[in-house]
Coordinates of C-alpha atoms in Angstrom, one line a residue:
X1 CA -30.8 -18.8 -48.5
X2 CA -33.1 -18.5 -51.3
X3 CA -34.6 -22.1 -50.6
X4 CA -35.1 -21.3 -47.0
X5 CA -36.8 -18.5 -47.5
X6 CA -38.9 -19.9 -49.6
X7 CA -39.6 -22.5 -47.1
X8 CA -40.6 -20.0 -44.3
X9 CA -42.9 -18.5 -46.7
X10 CA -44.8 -22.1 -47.6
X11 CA -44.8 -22.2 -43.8
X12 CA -46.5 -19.4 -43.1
X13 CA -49.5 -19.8 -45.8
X14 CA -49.9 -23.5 -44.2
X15 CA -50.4 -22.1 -40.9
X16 CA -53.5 -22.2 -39.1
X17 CA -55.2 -18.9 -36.9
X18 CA -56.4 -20.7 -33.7
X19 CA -55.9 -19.7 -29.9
X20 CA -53.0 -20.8 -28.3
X21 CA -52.4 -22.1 -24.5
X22 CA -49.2 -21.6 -22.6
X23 CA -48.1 -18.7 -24.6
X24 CA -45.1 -16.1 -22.7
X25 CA -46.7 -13.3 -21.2
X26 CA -45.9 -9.7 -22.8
X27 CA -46.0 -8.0 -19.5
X28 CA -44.5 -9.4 -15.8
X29 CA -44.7 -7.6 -12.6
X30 CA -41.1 -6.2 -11.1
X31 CA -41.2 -8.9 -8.4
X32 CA -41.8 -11.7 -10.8
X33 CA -38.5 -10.7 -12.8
X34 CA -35.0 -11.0 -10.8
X35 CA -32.9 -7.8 -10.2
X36 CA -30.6 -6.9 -12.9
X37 CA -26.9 -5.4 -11.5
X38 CA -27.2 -1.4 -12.1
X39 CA -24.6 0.9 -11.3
X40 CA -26.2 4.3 -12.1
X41 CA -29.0 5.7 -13.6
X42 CA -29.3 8.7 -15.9
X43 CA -31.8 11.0 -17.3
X44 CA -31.8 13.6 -19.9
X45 CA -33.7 16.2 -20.8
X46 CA -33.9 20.2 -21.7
X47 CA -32.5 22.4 -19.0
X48 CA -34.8 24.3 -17.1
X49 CA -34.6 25.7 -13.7
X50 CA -37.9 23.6 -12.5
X51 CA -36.2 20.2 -14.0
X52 CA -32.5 21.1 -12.8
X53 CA -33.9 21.5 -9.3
X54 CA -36.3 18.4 -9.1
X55 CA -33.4 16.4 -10.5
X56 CA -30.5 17.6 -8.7
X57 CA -32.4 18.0 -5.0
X58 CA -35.3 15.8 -4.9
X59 CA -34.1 13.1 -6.7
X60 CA -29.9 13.6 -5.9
X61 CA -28.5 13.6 -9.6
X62 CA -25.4 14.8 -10.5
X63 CA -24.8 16.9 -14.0
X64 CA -22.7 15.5 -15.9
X65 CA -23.1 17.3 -19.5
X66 CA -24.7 20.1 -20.6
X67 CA -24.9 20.7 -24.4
X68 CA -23.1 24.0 -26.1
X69 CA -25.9 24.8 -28.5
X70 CA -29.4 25.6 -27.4
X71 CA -33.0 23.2 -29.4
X72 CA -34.0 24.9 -32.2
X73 CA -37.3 25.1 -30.9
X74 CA -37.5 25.5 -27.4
X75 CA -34.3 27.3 -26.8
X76 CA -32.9 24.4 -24.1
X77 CA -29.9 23.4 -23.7
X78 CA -29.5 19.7 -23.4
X79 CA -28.4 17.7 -19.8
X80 CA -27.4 14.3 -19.4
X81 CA -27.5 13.9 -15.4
X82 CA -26.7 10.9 -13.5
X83 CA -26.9 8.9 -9.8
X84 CA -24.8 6.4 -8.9
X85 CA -26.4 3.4 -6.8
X86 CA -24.2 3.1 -3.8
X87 CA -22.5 0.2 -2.5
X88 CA -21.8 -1.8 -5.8
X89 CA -18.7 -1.2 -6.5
X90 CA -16.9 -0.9 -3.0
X91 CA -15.2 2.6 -2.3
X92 CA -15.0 2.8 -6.1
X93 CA -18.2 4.6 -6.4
X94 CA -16.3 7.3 -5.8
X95 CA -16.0 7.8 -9.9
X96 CA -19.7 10.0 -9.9
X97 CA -18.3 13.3 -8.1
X98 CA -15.1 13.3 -9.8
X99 CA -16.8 13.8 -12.8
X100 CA -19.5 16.5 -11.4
X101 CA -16.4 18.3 -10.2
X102 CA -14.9 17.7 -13.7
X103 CA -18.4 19.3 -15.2
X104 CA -19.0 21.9 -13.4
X105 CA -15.5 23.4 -13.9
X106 CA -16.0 23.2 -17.8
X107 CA -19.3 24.9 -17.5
X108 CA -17.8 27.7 -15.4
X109 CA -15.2 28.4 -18.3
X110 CA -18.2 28.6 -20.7
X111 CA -20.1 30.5 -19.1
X112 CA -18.9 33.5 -20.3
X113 CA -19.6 32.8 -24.0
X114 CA -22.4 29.9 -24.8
X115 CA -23.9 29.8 -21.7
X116 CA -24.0 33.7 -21.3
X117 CA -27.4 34.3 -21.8
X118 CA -28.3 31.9 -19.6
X119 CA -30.6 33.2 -16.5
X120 CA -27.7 34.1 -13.7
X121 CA -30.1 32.2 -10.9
X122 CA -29.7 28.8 -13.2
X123 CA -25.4 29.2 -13.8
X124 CA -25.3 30.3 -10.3
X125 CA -27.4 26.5 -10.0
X126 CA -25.2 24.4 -12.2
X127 CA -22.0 25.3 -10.6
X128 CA -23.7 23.7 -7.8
X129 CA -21.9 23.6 -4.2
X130 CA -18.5 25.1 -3.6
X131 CA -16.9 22.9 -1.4
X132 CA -16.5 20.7 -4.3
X133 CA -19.5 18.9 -4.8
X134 CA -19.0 15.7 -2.8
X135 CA -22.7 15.8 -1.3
X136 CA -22.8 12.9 1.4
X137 CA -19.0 12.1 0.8
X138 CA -18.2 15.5 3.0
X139 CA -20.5 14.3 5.7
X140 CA -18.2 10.9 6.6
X141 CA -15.1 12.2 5.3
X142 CA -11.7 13.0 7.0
X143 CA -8.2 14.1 6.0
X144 CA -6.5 12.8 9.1
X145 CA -4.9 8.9 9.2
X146 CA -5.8 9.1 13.0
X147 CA -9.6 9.9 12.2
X148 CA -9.4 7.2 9.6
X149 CA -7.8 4.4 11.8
X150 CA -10.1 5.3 14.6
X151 CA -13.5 4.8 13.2
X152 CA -14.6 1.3 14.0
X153 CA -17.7 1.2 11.4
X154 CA -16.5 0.6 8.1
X155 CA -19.6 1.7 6.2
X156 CA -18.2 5.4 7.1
X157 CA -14.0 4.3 7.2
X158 CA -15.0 3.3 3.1
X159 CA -16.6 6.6 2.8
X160 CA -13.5 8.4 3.9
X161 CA -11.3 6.8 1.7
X162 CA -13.8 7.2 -1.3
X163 CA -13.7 11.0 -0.2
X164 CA -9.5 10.8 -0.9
X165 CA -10.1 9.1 -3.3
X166 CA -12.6 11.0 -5.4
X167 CA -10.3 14.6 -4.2
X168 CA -7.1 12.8 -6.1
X169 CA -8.9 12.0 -9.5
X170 CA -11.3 15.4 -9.1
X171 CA -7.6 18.0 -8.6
X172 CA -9.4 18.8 -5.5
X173 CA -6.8 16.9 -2.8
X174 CA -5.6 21.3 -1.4
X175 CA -8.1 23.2 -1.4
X176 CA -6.8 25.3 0.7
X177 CA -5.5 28.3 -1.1
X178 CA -1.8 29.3 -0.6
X179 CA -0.1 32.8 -0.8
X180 CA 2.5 31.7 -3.7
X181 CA -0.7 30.7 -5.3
X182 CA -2.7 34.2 -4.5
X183 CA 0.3 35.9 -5.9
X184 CA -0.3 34.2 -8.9
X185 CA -4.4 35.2 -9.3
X186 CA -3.6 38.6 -7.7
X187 CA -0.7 41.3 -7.4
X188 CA 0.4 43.0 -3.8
X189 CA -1.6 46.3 -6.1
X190 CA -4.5 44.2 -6.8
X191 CA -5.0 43.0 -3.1
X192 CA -4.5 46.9 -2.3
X193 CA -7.6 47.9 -4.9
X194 CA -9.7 45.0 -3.3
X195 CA -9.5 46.6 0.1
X196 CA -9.8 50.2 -0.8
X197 CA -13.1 49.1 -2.5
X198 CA -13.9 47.5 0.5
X199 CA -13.5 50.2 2.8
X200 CA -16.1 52.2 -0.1
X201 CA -13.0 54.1 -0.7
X202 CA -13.5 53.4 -4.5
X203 CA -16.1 52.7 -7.5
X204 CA -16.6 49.4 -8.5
X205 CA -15.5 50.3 -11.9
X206 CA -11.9 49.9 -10.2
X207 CA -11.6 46.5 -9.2
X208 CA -13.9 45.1 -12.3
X209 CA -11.3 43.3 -13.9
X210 CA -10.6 41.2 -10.9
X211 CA -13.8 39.8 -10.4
X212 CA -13.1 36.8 -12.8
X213 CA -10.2 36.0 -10.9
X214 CA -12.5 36.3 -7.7
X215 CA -15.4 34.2 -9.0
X216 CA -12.4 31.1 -10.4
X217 CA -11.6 31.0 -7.1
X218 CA -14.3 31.1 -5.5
X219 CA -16.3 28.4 -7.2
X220 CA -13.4 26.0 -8.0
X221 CA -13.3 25.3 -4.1
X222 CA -9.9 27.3 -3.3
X223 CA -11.3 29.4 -0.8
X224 CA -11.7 26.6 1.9
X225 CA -14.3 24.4 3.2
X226 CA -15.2 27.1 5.8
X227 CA -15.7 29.7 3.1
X228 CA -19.1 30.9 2.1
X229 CA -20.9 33.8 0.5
X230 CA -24.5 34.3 0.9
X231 CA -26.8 33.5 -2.6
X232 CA -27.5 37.2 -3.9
X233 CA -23.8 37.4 -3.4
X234 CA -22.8 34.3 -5.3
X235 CA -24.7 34.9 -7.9
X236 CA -23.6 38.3 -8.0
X237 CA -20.0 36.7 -8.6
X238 CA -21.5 34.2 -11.0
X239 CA -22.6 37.1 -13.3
X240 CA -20.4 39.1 -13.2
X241 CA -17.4 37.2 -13.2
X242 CA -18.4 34.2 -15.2
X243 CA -20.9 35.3 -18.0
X244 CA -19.7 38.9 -17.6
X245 CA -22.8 40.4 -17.1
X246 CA -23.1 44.5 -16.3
X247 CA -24.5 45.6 -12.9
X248 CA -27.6 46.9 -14.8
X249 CA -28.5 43.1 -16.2
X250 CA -27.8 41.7 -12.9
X251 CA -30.4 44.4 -11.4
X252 CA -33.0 43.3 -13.9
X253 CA -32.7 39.4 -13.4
X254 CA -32.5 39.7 -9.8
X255 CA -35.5 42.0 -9.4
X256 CA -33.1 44.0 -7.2
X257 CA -32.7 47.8 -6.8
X258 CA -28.8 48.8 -8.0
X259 CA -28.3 50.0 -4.8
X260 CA -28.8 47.0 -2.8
X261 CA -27.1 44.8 -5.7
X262 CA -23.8 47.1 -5.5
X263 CA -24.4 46.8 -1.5
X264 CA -24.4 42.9 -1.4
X265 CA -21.3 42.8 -4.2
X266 CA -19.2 45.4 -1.9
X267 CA -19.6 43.0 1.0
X268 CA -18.9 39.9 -1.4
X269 CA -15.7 41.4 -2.5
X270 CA -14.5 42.9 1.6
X271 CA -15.3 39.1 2.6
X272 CA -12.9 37.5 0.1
X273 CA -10.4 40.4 0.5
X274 CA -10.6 39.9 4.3
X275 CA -9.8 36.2 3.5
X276 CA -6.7 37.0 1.4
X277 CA -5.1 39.0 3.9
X278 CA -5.8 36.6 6.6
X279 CA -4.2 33.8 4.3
X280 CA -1.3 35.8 4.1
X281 CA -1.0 36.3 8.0
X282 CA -0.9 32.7 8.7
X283 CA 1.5 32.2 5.9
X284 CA 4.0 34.7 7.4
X285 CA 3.2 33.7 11.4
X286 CA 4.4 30.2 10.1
X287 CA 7.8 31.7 9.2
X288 CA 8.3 33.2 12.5
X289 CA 10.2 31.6 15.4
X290 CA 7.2 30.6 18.0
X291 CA 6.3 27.6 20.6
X292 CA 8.2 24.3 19.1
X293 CA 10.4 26.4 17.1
X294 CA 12.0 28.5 19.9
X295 CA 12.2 25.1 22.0
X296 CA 13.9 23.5 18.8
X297 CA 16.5 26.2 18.5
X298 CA 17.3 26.7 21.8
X299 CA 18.1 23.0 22.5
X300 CA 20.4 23.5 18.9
X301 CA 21.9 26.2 20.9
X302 CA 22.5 24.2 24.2
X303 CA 24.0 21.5 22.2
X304 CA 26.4 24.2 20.6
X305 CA 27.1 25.5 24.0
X306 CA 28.3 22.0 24.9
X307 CA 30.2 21.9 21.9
X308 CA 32.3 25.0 22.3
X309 CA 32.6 24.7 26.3
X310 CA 31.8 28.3 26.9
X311 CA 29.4 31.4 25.5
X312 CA 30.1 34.3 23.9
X313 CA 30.2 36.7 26.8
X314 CA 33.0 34.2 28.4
X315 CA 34.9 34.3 24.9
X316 CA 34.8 38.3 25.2
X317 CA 35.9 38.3 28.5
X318 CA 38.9 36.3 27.4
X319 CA 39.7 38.1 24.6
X320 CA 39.2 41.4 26.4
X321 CA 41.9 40.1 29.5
X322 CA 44.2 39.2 26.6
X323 CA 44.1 42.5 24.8
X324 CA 44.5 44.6 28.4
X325 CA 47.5 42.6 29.3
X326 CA 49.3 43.3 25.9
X327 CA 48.3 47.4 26.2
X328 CA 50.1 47.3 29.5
X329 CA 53.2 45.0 27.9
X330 CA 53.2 47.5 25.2
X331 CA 53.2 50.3 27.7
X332 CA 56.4 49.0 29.8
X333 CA 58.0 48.5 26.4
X334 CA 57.7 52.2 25.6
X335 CA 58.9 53.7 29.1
X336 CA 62.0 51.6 28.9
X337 CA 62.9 53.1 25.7
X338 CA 64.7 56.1 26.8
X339 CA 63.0 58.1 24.4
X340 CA 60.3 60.8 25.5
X341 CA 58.3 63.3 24.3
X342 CA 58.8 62.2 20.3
X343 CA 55.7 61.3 18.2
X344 CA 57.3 57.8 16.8
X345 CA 58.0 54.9 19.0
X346 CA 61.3 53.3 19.4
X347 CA 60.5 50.0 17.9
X348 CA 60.2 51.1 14.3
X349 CA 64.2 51.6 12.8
X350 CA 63.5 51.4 9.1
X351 CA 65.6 54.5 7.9
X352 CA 62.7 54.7 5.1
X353 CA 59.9 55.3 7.2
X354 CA 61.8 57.1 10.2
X355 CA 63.1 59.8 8.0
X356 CA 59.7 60.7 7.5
X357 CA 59.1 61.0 11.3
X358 CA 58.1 64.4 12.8
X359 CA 60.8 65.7 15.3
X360 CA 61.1 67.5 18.6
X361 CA 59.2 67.2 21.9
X362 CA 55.7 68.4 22.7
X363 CA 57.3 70.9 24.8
X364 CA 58.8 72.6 21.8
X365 CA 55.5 71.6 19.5

């Protein structure tokens, strides 16, 4: 090594400064190179609500990290967002909103502690779009097999399967919240305080330690597709639910009078308490007998019927024949006795029992 270096170096004194022909350009123009493969591309930078905006509508990024501890000097938290490049990897590219979903969850839990002081119009922001963020997924996408096996293009029959897809690795397949599942959020007394406050038959103060609970479900997507609350509302849930801000901050970030912020969060709350009762209508209108059901069990009851080869009012009749013809058989049996006008029937002649019987006639009783 030694001796080659030294060589390079006697090289290098030897050679002689003169222009050069054919030398490799240092710059090319794009159509002069050939297209690399790319699956996404990615930015980062220090979150703002400008940047977060142009990023995530004009440019259709998704936010896939956001750093815990603020610069030093600017007082930003760092971003790392990121867009996929469609059609390179099949139905596979499916992997980008799983992992927006998988964000914007984590953020929501921190919200409440390193991301509290954060602006509530910028959270509200990064937890993005409720029905679970799948942007242009939700556009082409179906839950039914028959919608699936009917479409004939298959640019929108991959997009549908990307959309299952992306729902199985995101925990997003039911969205649809159930009533064993309310039960667990919320108590028959809590559901009671929500709708007392919304019929203003309460302060605020009393239902303040449900909001979290409200604004989990709420931006995790368990409301339903169909679900949505206006943006002074969200973000009314975002603050005080998630970064557990007081009704007085909220006021002063909004640029809102306290009345019209306590209107918009009574009508927040009577929405999703409307919502919970109706979930737990459907839920008990599934248990009841009605259309298919009734036609179900009465052809179980026909086939019964045929079964047993006659109904319950013919058994009864039967049995009731049967017991009148034995009353009068018992009847005959007592006026051929010989013995009338005595309170114990012939038939008995135990000499235990019948010296216990009551004698005379009723004439002399």
């Amino acid at each position: 090594p030694i001796e080659e270096a030294a060589k390079s170096k006697a090289l290098i004194h030897r050679e002689a400064l003169k222009p050069r022909k054919k030398l490799p350009p240092l710059l090319l123009p794009l159509s002069a190179l050939p297209t690399p493969r790319l699956d996404w591309l990615g930015t980062s930078f220090g979150l703002t609500p400008a940047l977060h905006n142009f990023w995530q509508q004009k440019v259709g990024m998704t936010l896939l990290y956001l750093r815990q501890t603020a610069n030093e000097l600017t007082g930003e938290h760092s971003a790392i967002m990121i867009r996929a490049l469609p059609r390179r990897s099949g139905w596979d590219d499916a992997w980008l909103p799983a992992f927006g979903v998988d964000a914007r969850r984590r953020i929501g839990r921190l919200l409440g502690c390193a991301f509290r002081h954060m602006d509530v119009s910028l959270a509200v922001n990064l937890m993005g779009d409720v029905t679970g963020g799948f942007g242009a997924w939700m556009k082409n996408g179906g839950d039914k097999e028959d919608e699936i096996d009917d479409v004939g293009n298959n640019e929108v029959n991959m997009d549908k399967h990307a959309l299952r897809e992306v729902k199985k690795r995101s925990g997003t397949q039911s969205t649809k919240l159930t009533s064993s599942e309310l039960h667990y959020h919320l108590t028959p007394h809590d559901l009671q305080r929500l709708e007392l406050y919304s019929r203003n038959l309460c302060d605020h103060h009393l239902v303040s330690d449900l909001i979290p609970s409200l604004s989990q479900l709420y931006f995790t997507s368990r409301m339903g597709p169909n679900f949505r609350l206006s943006s002074v509302q969200a973000a009314l849930l975002c603050g005080m639910g998630l970064q557990f801000k007081s009704v007085e901050e909220l006021t002063s970030e909004l640029g809102l009078p306290i009345n019209q912020v306590l209107a918009m969060f009574n009508k927040a709350v009577k929405k999703m308490s409307l919502a919970f009762n109706q979930i737990l209508v459907d839920e008990e209108s599934e248990g009841l007998l009605g259309g298919d059901a009734i036609k179900e069990a009465e052809s179980k009851m026909q086939r019964i019927q045929d079964l047993v080869g006659q109904t319950l009012e013919e058994d009864a009749a039967e049995g009731a024949v049967e017991a009148m013809e034995a009353l009068k058989r018992g009847n005959e049996t007592h006026a051929d006795s010989g013995v009338t006008g005595t309170r114990m029937t012939p038939e008995i002649s135990d000499p235990e029992i019948m010296k216990y019987a009551l004698k005379g006639t009723d004439e002399e009783w």
